[in-house]
Short mmCIF file of C-alpha atoms and ligand atoms in Angstrom, two decimals:
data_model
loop_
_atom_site.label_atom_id
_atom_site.label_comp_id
_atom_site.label_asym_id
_atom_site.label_seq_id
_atom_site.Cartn_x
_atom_site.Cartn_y
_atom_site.Cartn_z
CA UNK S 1437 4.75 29.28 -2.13
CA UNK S 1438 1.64 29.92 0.29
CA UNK S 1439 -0.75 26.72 0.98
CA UNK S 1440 -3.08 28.64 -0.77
CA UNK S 1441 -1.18 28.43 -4.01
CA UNK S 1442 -0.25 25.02 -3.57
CA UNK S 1443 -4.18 23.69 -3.48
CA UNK S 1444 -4.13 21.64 -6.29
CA UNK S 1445 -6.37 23.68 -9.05
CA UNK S 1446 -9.81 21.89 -9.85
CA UNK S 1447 -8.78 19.48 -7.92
CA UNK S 1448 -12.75 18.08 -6.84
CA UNK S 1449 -13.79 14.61 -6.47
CA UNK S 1450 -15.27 15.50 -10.23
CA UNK S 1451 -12.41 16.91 -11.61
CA UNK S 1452 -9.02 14.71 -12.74
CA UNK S 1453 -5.91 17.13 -12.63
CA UNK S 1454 -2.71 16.15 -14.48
CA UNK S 1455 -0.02 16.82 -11.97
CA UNK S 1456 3.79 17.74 -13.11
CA UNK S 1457 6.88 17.20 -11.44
CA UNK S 1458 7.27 21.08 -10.56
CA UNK S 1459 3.69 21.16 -8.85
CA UNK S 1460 4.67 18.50 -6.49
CA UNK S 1461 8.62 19.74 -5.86
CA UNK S 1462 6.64 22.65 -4.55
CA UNK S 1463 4.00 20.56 -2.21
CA UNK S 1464 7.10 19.29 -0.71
CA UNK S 1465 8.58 22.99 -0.12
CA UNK S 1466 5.85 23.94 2.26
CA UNK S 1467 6.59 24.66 5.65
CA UNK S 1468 5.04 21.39 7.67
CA UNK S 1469 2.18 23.19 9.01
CA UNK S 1470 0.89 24.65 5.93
CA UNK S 1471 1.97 21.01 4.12
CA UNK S 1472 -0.63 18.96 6.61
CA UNK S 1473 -2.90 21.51 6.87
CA UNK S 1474 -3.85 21.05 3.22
CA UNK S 1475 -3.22 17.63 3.61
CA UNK S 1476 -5.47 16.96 6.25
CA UNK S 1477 -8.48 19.39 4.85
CA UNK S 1478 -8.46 16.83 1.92
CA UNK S 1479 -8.02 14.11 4.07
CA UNK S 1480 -11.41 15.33 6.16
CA UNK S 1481 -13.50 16.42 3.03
CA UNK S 1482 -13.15 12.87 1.46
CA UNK S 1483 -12.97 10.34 4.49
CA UNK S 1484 -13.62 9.70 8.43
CA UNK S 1485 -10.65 11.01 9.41
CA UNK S 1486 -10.52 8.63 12.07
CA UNK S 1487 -11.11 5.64 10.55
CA UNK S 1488 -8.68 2.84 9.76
CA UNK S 1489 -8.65 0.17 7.30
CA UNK S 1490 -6.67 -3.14 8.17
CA UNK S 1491 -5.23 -5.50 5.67
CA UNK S 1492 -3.15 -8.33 6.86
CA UNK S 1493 -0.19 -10.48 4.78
CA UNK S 1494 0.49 -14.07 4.10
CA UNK S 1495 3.51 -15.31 2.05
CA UNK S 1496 1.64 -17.83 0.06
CA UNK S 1497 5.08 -18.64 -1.60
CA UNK S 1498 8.16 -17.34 -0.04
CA UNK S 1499 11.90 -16.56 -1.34
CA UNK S 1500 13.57 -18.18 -4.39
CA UNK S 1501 12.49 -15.07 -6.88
CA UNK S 1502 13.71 -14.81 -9.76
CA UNK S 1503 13.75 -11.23 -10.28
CA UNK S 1504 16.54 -8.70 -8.83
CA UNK S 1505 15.19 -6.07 -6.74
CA UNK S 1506 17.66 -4.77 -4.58
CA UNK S 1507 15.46 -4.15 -1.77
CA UNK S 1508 14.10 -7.61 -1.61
CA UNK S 1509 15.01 -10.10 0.95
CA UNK S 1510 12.86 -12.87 -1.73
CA UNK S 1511 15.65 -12.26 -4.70
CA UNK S 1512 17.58 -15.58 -5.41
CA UNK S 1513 19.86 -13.07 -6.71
CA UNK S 1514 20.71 -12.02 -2.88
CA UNK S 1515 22.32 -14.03 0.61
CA UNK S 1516 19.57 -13.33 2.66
CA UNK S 1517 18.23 -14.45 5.80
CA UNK S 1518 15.10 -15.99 3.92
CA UNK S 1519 14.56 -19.62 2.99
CA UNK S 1520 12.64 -20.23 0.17
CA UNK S 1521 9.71 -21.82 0.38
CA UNK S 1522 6.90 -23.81 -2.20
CA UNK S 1523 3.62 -22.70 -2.35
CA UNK S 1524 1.80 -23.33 0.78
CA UNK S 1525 -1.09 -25.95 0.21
CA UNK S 1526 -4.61 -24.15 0.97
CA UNK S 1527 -5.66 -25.27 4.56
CA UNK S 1528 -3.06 -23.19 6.05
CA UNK S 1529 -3.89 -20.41 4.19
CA UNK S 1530 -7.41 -20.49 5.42
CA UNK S 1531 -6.21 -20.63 9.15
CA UNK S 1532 -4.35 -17.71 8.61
CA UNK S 1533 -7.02 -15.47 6.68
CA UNK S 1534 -9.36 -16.81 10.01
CA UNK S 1535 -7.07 -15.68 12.33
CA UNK S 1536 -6.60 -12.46 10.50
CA UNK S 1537 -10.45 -12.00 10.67
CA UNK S 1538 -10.38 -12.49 14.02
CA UNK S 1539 -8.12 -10.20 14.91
CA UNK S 1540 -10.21 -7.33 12.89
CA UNK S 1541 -8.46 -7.17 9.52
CA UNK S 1542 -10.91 -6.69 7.00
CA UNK S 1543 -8.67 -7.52 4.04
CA UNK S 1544 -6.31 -10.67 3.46
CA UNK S 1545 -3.49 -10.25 1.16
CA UNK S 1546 -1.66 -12.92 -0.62
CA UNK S 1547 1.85 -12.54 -1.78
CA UNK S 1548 4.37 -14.75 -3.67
CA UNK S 1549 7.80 -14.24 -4.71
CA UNK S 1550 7.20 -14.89 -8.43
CA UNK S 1551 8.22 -12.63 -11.09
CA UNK S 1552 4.85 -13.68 -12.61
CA UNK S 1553 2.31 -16.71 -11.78
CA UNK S 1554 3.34 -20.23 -13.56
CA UNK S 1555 -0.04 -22.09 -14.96
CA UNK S 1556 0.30 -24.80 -12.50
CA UNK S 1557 0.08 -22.33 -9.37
CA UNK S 1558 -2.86 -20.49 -10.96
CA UNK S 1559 -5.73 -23.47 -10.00
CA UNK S 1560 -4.69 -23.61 -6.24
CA UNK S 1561 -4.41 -19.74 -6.04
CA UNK S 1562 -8.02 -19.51 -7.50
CA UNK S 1563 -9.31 -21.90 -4.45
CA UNK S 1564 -7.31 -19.88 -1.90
CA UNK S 1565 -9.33 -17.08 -3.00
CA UNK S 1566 -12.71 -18.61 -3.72
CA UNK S 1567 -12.42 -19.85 -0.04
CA UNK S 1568 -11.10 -16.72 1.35
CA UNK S 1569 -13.66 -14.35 0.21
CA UNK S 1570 -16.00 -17.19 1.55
CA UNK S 1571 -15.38 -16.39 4.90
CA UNK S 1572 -16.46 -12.43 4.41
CA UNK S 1573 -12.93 -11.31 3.64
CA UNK S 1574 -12.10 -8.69 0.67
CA UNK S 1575 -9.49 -10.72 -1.08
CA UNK S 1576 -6.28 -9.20 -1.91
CA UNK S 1577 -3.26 -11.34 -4.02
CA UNK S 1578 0.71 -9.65 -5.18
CA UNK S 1579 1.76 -12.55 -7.59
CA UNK S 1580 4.16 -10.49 -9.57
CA UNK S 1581 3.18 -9.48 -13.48
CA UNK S 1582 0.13 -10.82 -15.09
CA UNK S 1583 -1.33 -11.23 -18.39
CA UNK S 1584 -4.63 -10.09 -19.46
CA UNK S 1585 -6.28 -13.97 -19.37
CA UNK S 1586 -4.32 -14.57 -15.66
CA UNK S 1587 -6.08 -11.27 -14.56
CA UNK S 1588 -9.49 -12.66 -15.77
CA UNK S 1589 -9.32 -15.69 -14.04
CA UNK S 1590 -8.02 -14.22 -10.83
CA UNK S 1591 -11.44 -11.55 -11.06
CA UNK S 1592 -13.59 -14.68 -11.92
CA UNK S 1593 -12.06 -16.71 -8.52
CA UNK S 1594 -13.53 -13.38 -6.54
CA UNK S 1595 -10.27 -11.27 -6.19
CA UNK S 1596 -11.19 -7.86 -5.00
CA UNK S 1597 -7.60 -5.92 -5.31
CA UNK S 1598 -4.51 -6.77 -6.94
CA UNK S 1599 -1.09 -5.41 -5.37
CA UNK S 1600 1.44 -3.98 -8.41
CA UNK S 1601 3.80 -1.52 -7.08
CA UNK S 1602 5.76 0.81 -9.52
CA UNK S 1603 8.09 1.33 -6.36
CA UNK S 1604 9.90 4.48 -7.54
CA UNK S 1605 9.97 7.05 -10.69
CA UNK S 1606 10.50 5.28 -13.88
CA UNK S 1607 13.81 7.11 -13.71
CA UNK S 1608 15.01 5.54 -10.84
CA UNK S 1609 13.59 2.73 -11.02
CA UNK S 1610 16.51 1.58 -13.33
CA UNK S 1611 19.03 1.70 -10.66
CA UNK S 1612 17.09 -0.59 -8.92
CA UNK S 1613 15.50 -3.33 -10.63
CA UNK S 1614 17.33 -4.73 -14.44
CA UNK S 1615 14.98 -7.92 -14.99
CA UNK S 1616 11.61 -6.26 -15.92
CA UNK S 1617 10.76 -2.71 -17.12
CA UNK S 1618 8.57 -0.02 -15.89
CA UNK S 1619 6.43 -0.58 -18.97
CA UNK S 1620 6.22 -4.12 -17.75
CA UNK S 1621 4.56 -3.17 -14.55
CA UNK S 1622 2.05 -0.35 -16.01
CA UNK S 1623 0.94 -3.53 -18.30
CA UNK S 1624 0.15 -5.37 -15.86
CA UNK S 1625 -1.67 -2.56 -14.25
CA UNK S 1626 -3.79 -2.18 -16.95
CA UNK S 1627 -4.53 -5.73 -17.22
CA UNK S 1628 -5.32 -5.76 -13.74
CA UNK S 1629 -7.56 -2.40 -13.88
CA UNK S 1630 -9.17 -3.96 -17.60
CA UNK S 1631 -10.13 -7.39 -15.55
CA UNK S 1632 -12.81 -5.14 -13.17
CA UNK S 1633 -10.50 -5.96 -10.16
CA UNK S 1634 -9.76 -2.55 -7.93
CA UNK S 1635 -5.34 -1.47 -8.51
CA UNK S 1636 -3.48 -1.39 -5.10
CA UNK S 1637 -0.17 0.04 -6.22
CA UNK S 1638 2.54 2.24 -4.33
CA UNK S 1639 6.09 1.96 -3.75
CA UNK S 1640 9.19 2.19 -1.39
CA UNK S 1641 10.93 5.32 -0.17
CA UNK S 1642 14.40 5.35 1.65
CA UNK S 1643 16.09 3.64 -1.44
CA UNK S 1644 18.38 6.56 -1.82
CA UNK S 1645 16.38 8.14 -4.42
CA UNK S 1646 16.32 11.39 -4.91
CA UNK S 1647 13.13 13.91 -4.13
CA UNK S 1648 12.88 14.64 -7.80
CA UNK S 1649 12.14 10.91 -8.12
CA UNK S 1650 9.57 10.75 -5.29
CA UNK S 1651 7.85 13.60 -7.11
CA UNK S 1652 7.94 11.77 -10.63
CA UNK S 1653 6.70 8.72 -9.01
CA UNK S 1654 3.88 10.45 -7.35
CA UNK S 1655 3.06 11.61 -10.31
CA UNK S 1656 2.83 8.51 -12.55
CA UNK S 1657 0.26 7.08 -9.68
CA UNK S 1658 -1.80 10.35 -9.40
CA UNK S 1659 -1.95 10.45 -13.49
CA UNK S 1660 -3.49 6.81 -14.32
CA UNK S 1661 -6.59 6.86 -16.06
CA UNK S 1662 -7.71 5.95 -12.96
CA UNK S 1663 -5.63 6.41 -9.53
CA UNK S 1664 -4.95 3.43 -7.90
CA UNK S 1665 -7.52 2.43 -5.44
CA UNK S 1666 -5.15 1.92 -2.45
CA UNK S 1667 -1.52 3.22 -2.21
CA UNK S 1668 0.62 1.28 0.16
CA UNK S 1669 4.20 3.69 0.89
CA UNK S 1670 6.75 1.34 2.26
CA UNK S 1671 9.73 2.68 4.32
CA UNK S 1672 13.17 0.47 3.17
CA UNK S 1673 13.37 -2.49 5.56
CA UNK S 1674 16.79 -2.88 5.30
CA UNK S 1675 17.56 -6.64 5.06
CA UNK S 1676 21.08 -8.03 5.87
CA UNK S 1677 22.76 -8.89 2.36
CA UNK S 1678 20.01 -7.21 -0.21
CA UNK S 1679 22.24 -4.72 -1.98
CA UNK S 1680 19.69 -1.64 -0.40
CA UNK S 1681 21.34 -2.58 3.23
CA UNK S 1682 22.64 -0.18 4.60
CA UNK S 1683 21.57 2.62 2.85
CA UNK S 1684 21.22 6.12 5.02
CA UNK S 1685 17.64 6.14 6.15
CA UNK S 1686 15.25 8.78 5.02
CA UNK S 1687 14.24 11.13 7.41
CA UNK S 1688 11.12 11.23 9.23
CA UNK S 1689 9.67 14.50 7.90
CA UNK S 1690 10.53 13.43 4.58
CA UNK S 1691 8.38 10.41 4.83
CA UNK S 1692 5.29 12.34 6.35
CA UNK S 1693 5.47 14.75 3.57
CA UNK S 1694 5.25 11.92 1.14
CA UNK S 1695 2.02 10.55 2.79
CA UNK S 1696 0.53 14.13 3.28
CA UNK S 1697 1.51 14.39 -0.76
CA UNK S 1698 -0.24 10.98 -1.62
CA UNK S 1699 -2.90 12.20 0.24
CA UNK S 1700 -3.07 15.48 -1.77
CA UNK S 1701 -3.04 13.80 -5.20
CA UNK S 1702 -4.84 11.38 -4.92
CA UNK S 1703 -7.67 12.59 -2.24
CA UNK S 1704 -10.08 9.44 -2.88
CA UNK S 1705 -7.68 6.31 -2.66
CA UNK S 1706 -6.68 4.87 0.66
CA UNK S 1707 -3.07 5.57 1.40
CA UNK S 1708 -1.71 2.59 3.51
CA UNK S 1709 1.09 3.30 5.89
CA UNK S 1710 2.99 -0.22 4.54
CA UNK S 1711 6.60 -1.72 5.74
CA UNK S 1712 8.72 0.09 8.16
CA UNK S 1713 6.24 0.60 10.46
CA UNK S 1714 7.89 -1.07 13.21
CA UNK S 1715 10.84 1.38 12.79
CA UNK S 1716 8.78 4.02 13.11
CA UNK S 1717 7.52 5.95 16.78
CA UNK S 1718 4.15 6.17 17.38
CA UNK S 1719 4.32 9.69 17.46
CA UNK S 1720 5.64 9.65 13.42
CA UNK S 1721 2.54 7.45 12.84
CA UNK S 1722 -0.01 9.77 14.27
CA UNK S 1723 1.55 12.06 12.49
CA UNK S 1724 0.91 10.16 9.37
CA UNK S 1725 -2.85 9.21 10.19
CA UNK S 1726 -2.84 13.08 10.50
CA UNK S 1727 -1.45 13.83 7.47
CA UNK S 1728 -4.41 11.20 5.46
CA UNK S 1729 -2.78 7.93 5.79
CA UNK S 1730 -6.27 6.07 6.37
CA UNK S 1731 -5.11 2.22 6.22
CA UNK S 1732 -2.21 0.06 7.81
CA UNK S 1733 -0.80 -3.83 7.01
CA UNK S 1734 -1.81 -5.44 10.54
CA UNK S 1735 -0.85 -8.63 11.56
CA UNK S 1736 2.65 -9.41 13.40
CA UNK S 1737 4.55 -9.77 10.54
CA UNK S 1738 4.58 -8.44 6.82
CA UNK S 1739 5.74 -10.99 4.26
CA UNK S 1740 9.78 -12.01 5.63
CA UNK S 1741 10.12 -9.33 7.86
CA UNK S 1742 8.27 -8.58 11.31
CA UNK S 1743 5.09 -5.92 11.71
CA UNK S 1744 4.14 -4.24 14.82
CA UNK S 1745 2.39 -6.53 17.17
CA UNK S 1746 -1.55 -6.85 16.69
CA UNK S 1747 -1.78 -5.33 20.63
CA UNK S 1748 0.73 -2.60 20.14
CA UNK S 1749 -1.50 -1.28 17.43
CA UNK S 1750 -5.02 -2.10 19.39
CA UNK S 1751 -3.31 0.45 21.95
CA UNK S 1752 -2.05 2.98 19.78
CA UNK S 1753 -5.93 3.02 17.87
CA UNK S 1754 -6.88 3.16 21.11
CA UNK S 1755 -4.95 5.82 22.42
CA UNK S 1756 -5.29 8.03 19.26
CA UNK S 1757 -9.15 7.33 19.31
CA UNK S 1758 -8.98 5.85 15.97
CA UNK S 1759 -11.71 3.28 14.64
CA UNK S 1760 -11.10 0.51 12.70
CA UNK S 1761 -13.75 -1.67 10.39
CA UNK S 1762 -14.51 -3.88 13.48
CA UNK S 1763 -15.72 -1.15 15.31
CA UNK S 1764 -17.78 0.38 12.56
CA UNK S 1765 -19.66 -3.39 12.46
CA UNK S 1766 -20.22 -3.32 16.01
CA UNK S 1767 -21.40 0.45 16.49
CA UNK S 1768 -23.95 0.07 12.86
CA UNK S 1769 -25.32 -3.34 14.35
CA UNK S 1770 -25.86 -1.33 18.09
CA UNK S 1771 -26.87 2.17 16.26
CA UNK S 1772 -29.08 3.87 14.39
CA UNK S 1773 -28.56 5.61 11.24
CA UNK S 1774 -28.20 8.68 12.51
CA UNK S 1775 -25.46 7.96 15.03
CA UNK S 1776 -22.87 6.25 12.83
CA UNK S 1777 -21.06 9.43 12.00
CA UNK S 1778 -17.27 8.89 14.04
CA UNK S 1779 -16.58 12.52 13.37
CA UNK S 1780 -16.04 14.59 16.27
CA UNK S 1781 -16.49 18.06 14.51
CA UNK S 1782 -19.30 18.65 13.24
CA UNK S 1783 -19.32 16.83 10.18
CA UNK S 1784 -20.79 13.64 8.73
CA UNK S 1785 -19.28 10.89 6.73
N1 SAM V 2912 6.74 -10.57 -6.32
C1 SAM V 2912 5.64 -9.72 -6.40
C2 SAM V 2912 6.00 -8.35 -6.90
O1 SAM V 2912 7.14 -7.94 -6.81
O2 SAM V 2912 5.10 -7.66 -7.35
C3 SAM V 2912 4.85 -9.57 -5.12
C4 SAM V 2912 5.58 -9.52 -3.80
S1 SAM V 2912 6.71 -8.17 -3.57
C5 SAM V 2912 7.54 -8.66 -2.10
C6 SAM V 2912 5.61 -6.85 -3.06
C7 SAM V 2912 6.22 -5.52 -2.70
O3 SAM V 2912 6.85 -5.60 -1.44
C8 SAM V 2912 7.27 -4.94 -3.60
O4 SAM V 2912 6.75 -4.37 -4.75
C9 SAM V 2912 7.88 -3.88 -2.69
O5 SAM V 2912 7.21 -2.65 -2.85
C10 SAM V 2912 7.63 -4.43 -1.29
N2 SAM V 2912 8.89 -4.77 -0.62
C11 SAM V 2912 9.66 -5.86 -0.84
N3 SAM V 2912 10.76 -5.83 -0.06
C12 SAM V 2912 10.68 -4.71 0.68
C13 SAM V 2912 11.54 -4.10 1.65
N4 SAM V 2912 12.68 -4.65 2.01
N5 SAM V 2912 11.15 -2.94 2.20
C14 SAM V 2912 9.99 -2.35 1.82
N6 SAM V 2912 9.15 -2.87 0.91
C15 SAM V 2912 9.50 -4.02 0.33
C1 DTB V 2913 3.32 -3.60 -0.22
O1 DTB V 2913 3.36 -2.51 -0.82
N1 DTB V 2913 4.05 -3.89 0.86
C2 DTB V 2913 3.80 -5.24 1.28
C3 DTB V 2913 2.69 -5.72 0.30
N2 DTB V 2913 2.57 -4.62 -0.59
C4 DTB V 2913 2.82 -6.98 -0.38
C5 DTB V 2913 5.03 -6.05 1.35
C6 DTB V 2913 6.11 -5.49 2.24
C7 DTB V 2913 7.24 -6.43 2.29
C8 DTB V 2913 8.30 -6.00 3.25
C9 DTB V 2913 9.46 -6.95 3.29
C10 DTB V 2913 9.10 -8.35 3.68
O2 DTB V 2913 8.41 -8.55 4.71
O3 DTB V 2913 9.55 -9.28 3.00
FE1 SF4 V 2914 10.59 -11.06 -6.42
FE2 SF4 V 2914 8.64 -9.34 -5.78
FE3 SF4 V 2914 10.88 -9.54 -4.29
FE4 SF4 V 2914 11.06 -8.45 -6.68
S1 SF4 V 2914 9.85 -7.65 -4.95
S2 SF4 V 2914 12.45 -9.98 -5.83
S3 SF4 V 2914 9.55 -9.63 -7.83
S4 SF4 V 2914 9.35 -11.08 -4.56
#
């Protein structure tokens, strides 16, 4: 199949195309160069290619979960290296998100290891977001499944994006988690979605699934009624005793061409390079911002597990001659109109 062929049909920012399995299986037969070619000419006609979002992680509650996800270092089910934890009081919340602003994020995400919020939680979670988005912060929260009213409130405390990952195909999704469904998760999606409040949702690759599965799970994201608004891909950390350790890891390619794919299908969401990234080169990561990957989780460490360093990234930006929100502030408050464009080619964004 030529690249030609495999531009997805109608596909405008207008249109909405219904992608199948087969469609995508043949996205990820293209040779590499026609794959992110096509990738990034989507990538360039919907963003500044050289712009990077930055959203940075708290574990508001960490460990003790629950639920049974074999990747997941948080699983009570699992002897892992992670203590858990009770919810941390708000104060040092707030230090971190400030810290985090500092440092250029422009998004603070809160995560807990529940398989869904208890009442008594929901009150203090609230004020950790109130007083987060206070500080000019988009406000980000992963509390594990909610109900429509839990959803409401969370919107009415000022919560910009909630995190819900379908992780794999529905298929294999099976194999991997046995305590809540897949139907479980796209209800809380839609409660989510319903509530105003903009869907982050993604998934992990390297769990041994198959292609056939990436594909299927693509295309349950890229068919919603309305594609998620950011899709974070996560590479397996592999974390001493989760049942996932150990596992052969996925190859590179294989990973870029699941970015580049994202990118394809869903051409308006922000695809978020996610966990792994410190097992990755910085060459594989250029290669990702290449292929559209337009957002990162920055911020030395992701929720139990460690991040790149907030300077290794600075330099790789840096090097690659990537911008980040920061930047955008500075250069609007120093420039005109006219000179805000950070595209080197010719066109404007
Ligand atoms: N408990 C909530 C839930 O499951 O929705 C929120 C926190 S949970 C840790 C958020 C996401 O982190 C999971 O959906 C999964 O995609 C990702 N994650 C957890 N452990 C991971 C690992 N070892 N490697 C990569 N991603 C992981
Ligand atoms: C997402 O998709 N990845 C983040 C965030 N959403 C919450 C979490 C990654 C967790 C990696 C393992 C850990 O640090 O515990
Ligand atoms: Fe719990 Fe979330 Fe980890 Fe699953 S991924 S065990 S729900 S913290």
């Amino acid at each position: 199949m030529s690249a030609t062929a495999a531009a997805p049909q109608g596909q405008t920012k207008h249109a909405k195309k219904h992608w199948t399995r087969e469609e995508v299986l043949d996205l990820f037969e293209l040779p590499m160069n026609d794959l992110l070619f096509l990738s990034h000419s989507v990538h360039r006609s919907h963003f500044d290619v050289n712009h990077v979002q930055l959203s940075t992680l708290l574990s508001i509650k960490t460990g003790g979960c629950p639920e049974d996800c074999q990747y997941c270092p948080q699983s009570a089910h699992f002897e892992t290296p992670v203590e858990a934890t009770k919810l941390m009081s708000i104060e040092p919340v707030l230090e971190a998100a400030r810290a985090a602003k500092a440092a250029g994020a422009t998004r603070f995400c809160m995560g807990a290891a529940w398989r869904s919020p208890k009442a008594r939680d929901m009150e203090r979670v609230c004020d950790m977001i109130k007083e987060v988005k206070a500080m000019g912060l988009e406000t980000c929260a992963t509390l594990g499944m909610v109900d429509e009213q839990q959803a409401k409130t969370l919107k009415e405390a000022g919560l910009d994006y909630y995190n819900h990952n379908l992780d794999s195909s529905e298929e294999f999704y099976k194999e991997i988690i046995t305590t809540r469904t897949y139907e479980d998760r796209l209800q809380t999606l839609k409660n989510v979605a319903d509530a105003g409040m903009n869907v982050c949702c993604g998934g992990i690759v390297g769990m041994g699934e198959q292609r056939h599965h990436r594909a299927d799970f693509l295309c349950t994201l890229a068919n919603l009624s309305t594609p998620p608004h950011s899709v974070p891909i996560n590479m397996l950390v592999q974390v001493a005793g989760t049942p996932l350790s150990g596992r052969e890891a996925l190859d590179v390619f294989e990973f870029v061409r699941m970015v580049a794919i994202a990118r394809i299908m869903m051409p308006s969401s922000y695809v978020r390079l996610s966990a792994g990234r410190e097992q990755m080169s910085d060459e594989m990561q250029a290669m990702c911002f290449f292929a559209g990957a337009n957002s990162i989780f920055y911020g030395d460490e992701l929720l139990t597990t460690s991040n790149p360093q907030t300077e290794k990234d600075r330099a790789l930006f840096s090097r690659l001659g990537l911008t980040t929100d920061r930047e955008m502030e500075n250069h609007s408050h120093s420039a005109g109109e006219d000179e805000k464009s950070h595209c080197h080619v010719g066109c404007k964004h």
